[in-house]
Coordinates of C-alpha atoms in Angstrom, one line a residue:
Chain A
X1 CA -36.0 3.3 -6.1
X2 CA -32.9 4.3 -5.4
X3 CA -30.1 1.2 -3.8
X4 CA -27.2 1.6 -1.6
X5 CA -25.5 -1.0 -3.9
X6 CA -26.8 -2.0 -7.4
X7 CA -24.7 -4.1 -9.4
X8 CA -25.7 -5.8 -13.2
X9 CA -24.1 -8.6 -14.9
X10 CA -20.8 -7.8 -13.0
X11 CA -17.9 -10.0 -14.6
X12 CA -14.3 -9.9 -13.8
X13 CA -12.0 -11.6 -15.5
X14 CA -8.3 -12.2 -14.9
X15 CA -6.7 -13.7 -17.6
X16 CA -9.1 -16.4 -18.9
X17 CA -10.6 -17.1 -15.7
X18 CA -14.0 -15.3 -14.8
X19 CA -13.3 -14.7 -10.9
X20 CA -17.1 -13.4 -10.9
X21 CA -19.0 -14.3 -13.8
X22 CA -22.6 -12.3 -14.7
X23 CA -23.6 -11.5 -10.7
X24 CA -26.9 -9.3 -10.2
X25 CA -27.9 -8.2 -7.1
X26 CA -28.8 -5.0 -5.2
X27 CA -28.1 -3.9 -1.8
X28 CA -31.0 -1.7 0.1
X29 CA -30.2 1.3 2.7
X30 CA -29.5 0.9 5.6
X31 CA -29.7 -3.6 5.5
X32 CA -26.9 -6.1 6.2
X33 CA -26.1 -7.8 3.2
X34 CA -24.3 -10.9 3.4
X35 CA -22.1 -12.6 0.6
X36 CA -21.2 -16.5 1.5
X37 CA -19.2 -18.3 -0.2
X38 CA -15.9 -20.6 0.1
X39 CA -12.5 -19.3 -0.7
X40 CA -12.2 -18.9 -4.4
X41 CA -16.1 -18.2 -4.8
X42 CA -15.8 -14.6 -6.1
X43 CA -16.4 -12.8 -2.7
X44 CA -13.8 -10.7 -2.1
X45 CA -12.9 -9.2 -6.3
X46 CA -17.1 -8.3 -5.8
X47 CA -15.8 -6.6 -2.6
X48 CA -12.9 -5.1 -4.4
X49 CA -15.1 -3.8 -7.8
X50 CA -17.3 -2.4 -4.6
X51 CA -14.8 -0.2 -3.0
X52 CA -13.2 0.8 -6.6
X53 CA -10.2 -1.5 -6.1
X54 CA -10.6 -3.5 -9.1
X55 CA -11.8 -2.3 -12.3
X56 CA -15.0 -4.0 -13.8
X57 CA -14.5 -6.2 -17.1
X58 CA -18.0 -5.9 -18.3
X59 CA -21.5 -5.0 -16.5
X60 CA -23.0 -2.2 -14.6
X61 CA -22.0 -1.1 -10.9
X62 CA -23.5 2.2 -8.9
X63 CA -22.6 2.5 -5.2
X64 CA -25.3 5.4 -3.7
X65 CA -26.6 6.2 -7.2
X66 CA -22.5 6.4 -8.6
X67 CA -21.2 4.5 -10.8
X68 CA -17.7 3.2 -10.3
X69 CA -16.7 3.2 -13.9
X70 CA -16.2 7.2 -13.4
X71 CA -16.7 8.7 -10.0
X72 CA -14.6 6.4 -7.6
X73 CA -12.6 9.0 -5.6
X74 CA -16.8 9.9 -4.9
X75 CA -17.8 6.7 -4.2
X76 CA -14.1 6.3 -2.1
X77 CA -15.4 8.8 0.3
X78 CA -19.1 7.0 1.3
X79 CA -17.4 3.9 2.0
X80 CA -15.7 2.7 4.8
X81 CA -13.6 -0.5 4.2
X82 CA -12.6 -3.3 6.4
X83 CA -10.1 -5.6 4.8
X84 CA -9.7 -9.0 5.1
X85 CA -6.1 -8.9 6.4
X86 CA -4.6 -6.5 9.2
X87 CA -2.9 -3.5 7.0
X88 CA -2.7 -0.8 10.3
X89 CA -0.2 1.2 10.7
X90 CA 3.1 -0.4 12.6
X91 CA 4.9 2.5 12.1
X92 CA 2.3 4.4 14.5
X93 CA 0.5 3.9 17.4
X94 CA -3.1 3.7 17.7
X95 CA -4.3 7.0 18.1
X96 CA -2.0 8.1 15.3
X97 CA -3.7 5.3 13.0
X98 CA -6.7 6.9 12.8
X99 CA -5.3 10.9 12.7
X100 CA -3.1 10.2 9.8
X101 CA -5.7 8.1 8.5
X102 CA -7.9 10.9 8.5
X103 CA -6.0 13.0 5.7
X104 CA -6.6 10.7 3.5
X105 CA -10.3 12.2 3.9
X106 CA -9.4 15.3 4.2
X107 CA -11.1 15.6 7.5
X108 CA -9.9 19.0 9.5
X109 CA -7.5 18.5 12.5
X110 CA -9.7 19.3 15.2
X111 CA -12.9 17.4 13.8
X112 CA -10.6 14.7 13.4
X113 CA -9.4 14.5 17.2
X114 CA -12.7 14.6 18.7
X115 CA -14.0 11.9 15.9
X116 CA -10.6 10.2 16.9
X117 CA -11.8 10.1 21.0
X118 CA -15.5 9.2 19.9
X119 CA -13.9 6.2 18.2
X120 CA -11.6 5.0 20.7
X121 CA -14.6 5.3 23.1
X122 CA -16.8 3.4 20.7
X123 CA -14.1 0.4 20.4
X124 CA -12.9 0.8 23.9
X125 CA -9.1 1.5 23.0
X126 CA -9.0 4.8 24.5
X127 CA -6.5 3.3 27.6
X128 CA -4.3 1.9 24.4
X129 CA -4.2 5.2 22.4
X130 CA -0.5 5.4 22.9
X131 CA 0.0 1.7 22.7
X132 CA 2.0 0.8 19.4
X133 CA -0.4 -1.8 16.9
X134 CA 2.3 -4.9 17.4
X135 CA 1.0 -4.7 21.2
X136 CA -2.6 -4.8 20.5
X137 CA -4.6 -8.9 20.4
X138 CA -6.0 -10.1 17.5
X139 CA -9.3 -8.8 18.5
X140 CA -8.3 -4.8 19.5
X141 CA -6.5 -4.7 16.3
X142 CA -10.0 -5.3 14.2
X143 CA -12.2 -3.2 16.1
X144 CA -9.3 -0.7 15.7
X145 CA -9.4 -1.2 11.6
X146 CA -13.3 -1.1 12.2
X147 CA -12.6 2.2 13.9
X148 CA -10.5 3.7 11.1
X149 CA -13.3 2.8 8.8
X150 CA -15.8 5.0 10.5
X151 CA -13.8 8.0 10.6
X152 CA -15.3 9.9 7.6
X153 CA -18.9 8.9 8.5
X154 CA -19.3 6.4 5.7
X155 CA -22.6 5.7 4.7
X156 CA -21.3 1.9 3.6
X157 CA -19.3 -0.3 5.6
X158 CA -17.5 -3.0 3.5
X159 CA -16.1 -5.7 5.4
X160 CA -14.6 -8.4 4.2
X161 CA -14.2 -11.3 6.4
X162 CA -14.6 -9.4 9.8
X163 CA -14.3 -12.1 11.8
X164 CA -12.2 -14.7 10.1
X165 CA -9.5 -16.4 12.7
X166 CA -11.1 -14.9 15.8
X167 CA -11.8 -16.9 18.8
X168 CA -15.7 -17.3 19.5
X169 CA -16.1 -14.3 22.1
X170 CA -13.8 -11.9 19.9
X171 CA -16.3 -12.5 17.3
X172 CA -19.3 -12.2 19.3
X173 CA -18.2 -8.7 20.4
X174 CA -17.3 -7.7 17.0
X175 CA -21.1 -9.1 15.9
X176 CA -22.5 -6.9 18.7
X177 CA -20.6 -4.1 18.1
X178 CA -21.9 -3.6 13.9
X179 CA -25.0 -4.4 15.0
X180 CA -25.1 -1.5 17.1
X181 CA -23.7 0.3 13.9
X182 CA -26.4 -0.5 11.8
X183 CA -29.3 0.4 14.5
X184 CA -27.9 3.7 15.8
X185 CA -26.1 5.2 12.5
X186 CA -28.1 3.8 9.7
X187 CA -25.3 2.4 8.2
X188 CA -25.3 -0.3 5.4
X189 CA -23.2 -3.1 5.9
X190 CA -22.0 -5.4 3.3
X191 CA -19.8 -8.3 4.4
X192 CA -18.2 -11.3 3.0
X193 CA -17.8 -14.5 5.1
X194 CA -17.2 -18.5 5.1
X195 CA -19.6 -18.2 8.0
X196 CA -23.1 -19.7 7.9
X197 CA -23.9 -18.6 11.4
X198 CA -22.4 -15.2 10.8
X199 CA -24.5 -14.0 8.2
X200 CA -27.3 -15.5 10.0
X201 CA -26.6 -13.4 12.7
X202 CA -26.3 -10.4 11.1
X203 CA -27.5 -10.3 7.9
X204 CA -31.0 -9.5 6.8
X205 CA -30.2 -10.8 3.0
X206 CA -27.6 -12.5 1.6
X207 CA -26.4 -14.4 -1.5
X208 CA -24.1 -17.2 -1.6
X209 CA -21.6 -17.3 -4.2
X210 CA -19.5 -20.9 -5.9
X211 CA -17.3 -20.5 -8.8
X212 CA -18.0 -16.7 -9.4
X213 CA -21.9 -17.0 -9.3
X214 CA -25.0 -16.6 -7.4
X215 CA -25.9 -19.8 -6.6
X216 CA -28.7 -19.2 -3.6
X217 CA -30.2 -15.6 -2.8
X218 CA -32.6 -15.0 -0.1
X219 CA -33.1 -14.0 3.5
X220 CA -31.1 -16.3 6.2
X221 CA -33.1 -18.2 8.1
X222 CA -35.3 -19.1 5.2
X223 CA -32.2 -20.1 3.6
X224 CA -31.2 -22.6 6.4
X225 CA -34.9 -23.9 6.4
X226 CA -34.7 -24.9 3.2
X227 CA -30.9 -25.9 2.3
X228 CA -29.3 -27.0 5.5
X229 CA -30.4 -30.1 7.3
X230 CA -31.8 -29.7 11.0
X231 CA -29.6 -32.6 12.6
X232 CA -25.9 -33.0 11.9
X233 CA -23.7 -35.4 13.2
X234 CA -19.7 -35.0 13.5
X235 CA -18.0 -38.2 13.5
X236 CA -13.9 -37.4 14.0
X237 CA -11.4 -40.4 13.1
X238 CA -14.4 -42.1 10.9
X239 CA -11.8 -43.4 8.7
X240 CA -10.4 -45.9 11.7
X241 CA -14.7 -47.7 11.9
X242 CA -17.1 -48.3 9.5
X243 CA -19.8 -46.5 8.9
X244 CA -23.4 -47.7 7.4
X245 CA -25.0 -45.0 5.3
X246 CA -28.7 -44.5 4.1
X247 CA -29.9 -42.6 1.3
X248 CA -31.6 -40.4 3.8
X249 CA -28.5 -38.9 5.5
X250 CA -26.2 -36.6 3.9
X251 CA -23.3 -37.2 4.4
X252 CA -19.8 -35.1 3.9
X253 CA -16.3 -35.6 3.9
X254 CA -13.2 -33.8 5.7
X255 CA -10.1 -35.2 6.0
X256 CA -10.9 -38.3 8.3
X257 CA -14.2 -36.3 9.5
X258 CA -17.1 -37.0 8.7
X259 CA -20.1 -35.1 8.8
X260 CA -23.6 -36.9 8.6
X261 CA -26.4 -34.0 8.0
X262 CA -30.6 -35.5 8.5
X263 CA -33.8 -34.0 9.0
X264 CA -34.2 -36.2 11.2
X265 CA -32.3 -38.4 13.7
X266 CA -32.2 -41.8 13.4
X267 CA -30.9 -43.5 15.9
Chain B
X1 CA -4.7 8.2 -23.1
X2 CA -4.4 10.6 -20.3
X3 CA -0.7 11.2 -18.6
X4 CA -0.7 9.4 -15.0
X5 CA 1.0 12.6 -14.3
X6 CA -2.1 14.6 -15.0
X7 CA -4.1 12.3 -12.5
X8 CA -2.0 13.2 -9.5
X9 CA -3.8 15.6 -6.9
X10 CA -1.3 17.1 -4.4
X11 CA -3.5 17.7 -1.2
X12 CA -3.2 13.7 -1.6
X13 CA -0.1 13.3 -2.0
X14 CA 0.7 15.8 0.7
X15 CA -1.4 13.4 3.0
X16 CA 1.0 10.6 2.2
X17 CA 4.0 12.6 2.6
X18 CA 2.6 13.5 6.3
X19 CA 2.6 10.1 6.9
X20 CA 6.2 9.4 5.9
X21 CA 7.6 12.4 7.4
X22 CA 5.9 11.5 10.9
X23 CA 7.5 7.9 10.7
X24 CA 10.6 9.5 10.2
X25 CA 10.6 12.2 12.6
X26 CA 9.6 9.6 15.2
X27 CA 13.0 7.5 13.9
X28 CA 15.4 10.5 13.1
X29 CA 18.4 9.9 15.2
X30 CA 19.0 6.2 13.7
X31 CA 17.9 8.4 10.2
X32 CA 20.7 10.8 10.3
X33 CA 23.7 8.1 10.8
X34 CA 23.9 7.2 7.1
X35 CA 24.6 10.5 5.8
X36 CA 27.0 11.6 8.3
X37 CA 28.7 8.8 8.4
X38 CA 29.1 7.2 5.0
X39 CA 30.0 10.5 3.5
X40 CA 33.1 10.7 6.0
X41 CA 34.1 7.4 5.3
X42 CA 34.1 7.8 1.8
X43 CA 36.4 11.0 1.9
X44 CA 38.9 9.6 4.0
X45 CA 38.8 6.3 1.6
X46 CA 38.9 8.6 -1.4
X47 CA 39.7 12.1 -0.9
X48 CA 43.4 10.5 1.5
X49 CA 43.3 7.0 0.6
X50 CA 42.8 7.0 -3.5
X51 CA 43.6 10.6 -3.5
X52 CA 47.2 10.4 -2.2
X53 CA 48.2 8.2 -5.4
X54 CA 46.8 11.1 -7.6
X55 CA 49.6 13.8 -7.9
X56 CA 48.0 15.2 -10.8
X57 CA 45.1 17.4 -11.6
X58 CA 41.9 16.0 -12.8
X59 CA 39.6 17.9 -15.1
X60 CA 41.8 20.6 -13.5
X61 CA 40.8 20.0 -9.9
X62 CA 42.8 18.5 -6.9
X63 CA 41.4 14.6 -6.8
X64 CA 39.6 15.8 -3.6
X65 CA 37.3 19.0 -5.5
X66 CA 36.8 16.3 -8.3
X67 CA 35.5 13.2 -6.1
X68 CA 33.1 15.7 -3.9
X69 CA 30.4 15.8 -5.9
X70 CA 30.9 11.9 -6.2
X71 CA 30.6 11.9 -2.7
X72 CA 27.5 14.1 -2.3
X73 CA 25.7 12.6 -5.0
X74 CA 26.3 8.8 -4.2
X75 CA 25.3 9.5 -0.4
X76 CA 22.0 11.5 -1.5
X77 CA 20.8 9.3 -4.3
X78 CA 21.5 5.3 -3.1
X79 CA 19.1 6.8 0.3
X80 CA 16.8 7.6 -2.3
X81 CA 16.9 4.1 -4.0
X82 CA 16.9 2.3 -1.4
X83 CA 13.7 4.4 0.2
X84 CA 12.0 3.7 -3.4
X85 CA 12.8 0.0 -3.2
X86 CA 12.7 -2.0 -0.2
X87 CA 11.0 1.1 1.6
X88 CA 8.2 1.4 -0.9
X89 CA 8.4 -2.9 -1.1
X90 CA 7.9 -3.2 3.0
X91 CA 4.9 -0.5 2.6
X92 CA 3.4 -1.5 -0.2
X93 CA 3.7 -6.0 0.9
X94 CA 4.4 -6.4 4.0
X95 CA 2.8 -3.7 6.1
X96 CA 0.0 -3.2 3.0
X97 CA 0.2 0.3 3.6
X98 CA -0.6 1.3 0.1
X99 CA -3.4 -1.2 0.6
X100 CA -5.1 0.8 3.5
X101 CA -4.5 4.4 1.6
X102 CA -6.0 2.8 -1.2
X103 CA -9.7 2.5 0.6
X104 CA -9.4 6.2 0.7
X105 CA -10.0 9.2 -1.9
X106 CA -6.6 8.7 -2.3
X107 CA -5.7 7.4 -6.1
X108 CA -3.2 5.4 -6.9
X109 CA -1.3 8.2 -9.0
X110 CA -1.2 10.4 -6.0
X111 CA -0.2 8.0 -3.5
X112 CA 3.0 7.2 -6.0
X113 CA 3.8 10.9 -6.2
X114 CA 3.8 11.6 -2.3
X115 CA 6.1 8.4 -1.9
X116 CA 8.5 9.9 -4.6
X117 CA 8.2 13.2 -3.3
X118 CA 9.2 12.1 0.5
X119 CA 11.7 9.9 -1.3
X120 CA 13.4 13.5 -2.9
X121 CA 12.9 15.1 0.9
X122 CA 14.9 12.3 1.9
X123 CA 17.4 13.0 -0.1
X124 CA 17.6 16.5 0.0
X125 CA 17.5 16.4 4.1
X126 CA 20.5 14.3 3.7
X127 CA 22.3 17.2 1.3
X128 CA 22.1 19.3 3.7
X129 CA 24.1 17.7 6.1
X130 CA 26.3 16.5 3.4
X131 CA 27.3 20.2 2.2
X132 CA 28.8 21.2 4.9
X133 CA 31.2 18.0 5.0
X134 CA 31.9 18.6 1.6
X135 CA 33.3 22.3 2.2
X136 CA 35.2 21.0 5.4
X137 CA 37.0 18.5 3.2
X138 CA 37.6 21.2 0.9
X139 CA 35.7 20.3 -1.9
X140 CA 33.8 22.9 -2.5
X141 CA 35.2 26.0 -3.8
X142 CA 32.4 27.8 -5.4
X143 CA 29.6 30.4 -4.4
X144 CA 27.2 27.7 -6.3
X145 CA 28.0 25.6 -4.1
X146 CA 24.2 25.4 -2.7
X147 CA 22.3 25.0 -5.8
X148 CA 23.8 21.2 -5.8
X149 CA 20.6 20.8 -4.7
X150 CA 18.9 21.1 -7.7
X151 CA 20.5 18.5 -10.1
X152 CA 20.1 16.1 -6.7
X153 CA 16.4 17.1 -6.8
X154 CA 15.8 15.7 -10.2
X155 CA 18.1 12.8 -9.5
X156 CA 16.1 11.6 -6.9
X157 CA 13.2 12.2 -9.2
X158 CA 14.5 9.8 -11.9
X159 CA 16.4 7.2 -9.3
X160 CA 12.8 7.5 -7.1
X161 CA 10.4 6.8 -10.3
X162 CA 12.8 4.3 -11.3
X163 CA 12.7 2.6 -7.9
X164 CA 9.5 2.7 -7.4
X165 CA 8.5 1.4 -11.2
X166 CA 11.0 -1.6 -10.4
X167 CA 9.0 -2.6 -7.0
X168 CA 5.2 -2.9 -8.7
X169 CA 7.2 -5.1 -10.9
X170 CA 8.4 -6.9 -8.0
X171 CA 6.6 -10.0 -7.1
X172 CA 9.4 -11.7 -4.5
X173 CA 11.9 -9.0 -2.9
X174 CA 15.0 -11.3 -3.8
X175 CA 14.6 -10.1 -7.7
X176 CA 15.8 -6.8 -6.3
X177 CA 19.2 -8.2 -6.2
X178 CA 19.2 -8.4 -10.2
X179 CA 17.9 -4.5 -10.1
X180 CA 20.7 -3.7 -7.8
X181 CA 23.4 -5.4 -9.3
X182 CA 22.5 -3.5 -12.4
X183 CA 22.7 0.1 -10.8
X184 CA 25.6 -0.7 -8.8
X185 CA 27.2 -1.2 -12.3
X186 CA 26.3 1.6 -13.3
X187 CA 27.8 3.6 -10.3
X188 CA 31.2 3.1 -11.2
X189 CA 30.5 4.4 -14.6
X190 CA 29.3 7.4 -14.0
X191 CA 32.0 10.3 -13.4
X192 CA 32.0 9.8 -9.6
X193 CA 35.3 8.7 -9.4
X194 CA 37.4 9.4 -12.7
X195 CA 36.3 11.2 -15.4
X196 CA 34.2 9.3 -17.8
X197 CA 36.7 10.5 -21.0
X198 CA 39.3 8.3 -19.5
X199 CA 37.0 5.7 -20.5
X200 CA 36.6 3.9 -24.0
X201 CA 34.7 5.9 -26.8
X202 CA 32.0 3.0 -26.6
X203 CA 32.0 3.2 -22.6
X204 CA 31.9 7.1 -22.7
X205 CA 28.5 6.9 -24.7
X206 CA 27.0 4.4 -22.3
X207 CA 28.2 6.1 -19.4
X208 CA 26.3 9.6 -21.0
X209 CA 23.4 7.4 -21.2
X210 CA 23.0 6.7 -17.6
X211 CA 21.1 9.9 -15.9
X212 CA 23.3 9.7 -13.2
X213 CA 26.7 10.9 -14.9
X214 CA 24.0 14.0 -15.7
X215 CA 23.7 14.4 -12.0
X216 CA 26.8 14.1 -10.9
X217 CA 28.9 16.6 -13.8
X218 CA 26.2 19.0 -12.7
X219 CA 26.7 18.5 -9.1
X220 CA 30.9 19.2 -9.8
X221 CA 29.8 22.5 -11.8
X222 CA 27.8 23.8 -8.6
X223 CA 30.5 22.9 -6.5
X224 CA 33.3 24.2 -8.7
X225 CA 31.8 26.7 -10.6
X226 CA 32.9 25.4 -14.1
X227 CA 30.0 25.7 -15.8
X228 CA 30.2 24.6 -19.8
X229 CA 27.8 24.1 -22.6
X230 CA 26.9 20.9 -22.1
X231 CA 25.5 21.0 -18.9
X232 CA 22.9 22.7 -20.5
X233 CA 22.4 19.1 -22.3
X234 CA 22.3 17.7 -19.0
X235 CA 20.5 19.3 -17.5
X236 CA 17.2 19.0 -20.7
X237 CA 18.4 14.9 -20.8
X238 CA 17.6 15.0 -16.7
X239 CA 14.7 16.9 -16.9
X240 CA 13.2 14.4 -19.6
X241 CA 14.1 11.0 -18.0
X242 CA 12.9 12.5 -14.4
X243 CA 9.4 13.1 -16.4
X244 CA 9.3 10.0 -18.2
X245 CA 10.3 7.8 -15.1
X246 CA 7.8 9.7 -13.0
X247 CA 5.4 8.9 -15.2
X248 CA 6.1 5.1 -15.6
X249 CA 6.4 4.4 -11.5
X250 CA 3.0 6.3 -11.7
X251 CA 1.8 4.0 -14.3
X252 CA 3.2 1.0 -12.6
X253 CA 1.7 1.8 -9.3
X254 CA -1.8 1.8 -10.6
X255 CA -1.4 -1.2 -12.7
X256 CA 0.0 -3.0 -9.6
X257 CA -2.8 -2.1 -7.0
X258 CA -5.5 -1.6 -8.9
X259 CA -6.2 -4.5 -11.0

């Protein structure tokens, strides 16, 4: 069978440190993958040897049946990619962030205006079209990147960290809207995120990655079943009291919080 | 090994020069103030102010035909630098401009080509509101006087690749101060001002070295129409570096953003 993503002992080193070190997985049509992991983990150089960015060390890699070793301008044009940081346009405003953007595909003029209105529909920008990026919130300004990644009809959509340093409904709208994605286009969706509850959400597999590894692989919420406690407790300032603890609860340290995880409550 | 050069596709490039030239058409009134301005400036401070204490010919010009081409060529290629520097720096770190082009079919080869290539437009819009400044001042006195152009082309080509080598190797912009103290140095070597034989034998050779005395002794043959042998030298040494430079900002590029 043929995979969206299919990637085989992928290693990347940068100097003598293995940023990812021997990762398999595979990534079906059309499914939400989801790869968790803290900062550092190896999530967003996978990302990067995804979209061609960053050249593998050793290991095998085929995006849509390619491999990336020798057909990335290919490969270039199925994906659409949603970096971690902002990088539109300031110099234009936002309608012109997705026509210029649209050369780079080589998409014809007209095509690309109408795509360009279908978009700004889609993300509900079309009263901002003339607006210039700086004016646009934190949230306009990603669905507006999201935007630009769709223009070429990608049949991948990478995102990395869609949703990081959003406030709670920003990210709930942004949730909603590649959900709708994935349903109405068929589109595969690969994303990277700190975010238990985000890949929950969306995903329908996911791996979580520490110290350039797969560490856990699976589907969500058989994932949470089985790793994450049901009950946690938040305790802020627990350095100022005493605490007792039992070898039953979990317990986890942050700064002067502390976090008590149990299958059970005991109170 | 395969020549950078030989990766560069020029729809791609093209696409990246779009972009530029839209910014700029968007900003061109505050574009066009440098090279009106500075060039004016720079005859009066020259052409009248230097000038007037030079009674004799030089190279067999009046001061004011010999420091034209000066003038023309130091307007035209410090915009380029200066577009291939901190230009190219802002795009390619602060805005991450190069970043977004790069999630495109664009590679990293053709993105550095469109950015040199709108670096040369640049310069060469600037030239041609230079030239006629240059003839009003008088210091142009030849029919060539228009194909200037060309030894400006490649010197944009050479000072762009240059530039735009330097900024991949850039990690904070502040080591652009040692780059620019360096070609600053190098200014006042290079035939704008005097010629470079009234310099020492040693300083003559490095002052043939630097592309830029190429540029500007061509520059003075267009605009004089003393043409000699060795410009013929110049113009194969220009030709050469422009290549080679192109081909390391190319290089450089790629080894920056795609790693």
């Amino acid at each position: 069978m043929n995979f969206a993503i299919e990637a085989k002992n992928l290693v990347k080193r940068f100097a003598d440190i293995a940023a990812v070190n021997d990762i398999s997985f595979i990534v079906k049509h059309g499914e939400t993958f989801a790869i968790l992991g803290e900062n550092g983990a190896g999530k967003s150089t996978t990302m990067r040897m995804i979209a061609c960015r960053s050249p593998l060390t050793t290991g095998e890699l085929s995006v849509e049946g390619l491999n990336v070793k020798n057909a990335d301008r290919r490969i270039r044009s199925l994906i659409g990619v949603v970096p971690q940081e902002n990088n539109l346009d300031p110099d234009l405003n936002v309608r012109e962030n997705l026509l210029v953007y649209s050369r780079y595909f080589r998409i014809h003029k007209e095509i690309a205006q109408t795509r360009c209105d279908e978009l700004l529909e889609f993300i509900r920008l079309k009263e901002k079209a003339n607006a210039k990026v700086e004016q646009l919130s934190g949230g306009m300004k990603r669905r507006l990147i999201i935007a630009r990644a769709l223009l070429h009809r990608p049949k991948i959509l990478l995102l990395d960290e869609p949703t990081t340093g959003l406030d709670p409904n920003v990210r709930q709208e942004i949730w909603e809207k590649l959900e709708e994605l994935r349903r109405t286009e068929n589109l595969t969706i690969v994303l990277s995120t700190h975010y238990m509850d985000e890949a929950e959400k969306l995903a329908q597999r996911l791996i979580v990655m520490a110290h350039g590894r797969i560490v856990v692989e699976g589907v969500p919420h058989e994932i949470i079943k089985d790793k994450v406690k049901k009950f946690a407790l938040e305790i802020r300032e627990a350095d100022s009291f005493n605490l007792r603890q039992t070898d039953k609860i979990l317990s986890q340290k942050r700064g002067s919080t502390h976090l008590y995880f149990a299958k059970l409550p005991k109170i | 090994m395969s020549l950078a050069i030989s990766k560069i596709d020029l729809t791609d490039s093209c696409a990246v020069w779009r972009r530029n030239s839209r910014v700029y058409l968007r900003l061109w009134k505050t574009e066009l103030v440098a090279p009106i301005i500075e060039p004016i400036f720079t005859f009066f401070a020259f052409g009248f102010g230097v000038g007037a204490l030079v009674t004799s010919d030089v190279e067999g010009l009046s001061y004011l035909s010999f420091v034209g081409a000066g003038v023309l060529a130091f307007t035209v290629l410090m915009r380029t630098i200066f577009e291939m520097t901190y230009g190219a720096y802002f795009r390619m770190v602060y805005q991450s401009t190069y970043d977004a082009i790069l999630a495109t079919p664009v590679n990293a080869e053709s993105l550095a080509f469109g950015e040199i290539i709108w670096a040369v437009t640049k310069g060469v819009v600037d030239c041609l509101f230079i030239l006629p400044l240059v003839v009003i001042f008088g210091s142009a006195t030849s029919l060539f006087t228009p194909l200037s152009i060309l030894p400006l082309i490649f010197g944009c080509i050479y000072l762009g690749g240059l530039g735009l080598a330097i900024t991949a190797h850039v990690y904070e912009i502040d080591y652009f101060n040692i780059f620019f103290a360096l070609f600053f140095s190098t200014l006042f070597l290079c035939g704008a001002w005097f010629p470079i034989e009234m310099l020492p034998g040693w300083l003559q050779i490095v002052a043939f070295i630097i592309p830029t005395t190429s540029v500007i002794d061509l520059c003075r043959a267009c605009l004089t129409g003393n043409f000699a042998v060795k410009h013929i030298y110049e113009s194969i040494y220009l030709l050469i570096i422009s290549v080679l430079l192109l081909e390391w900002a190319l290089r450089s590029i790629r080894k920056r953003m795609v790693a």
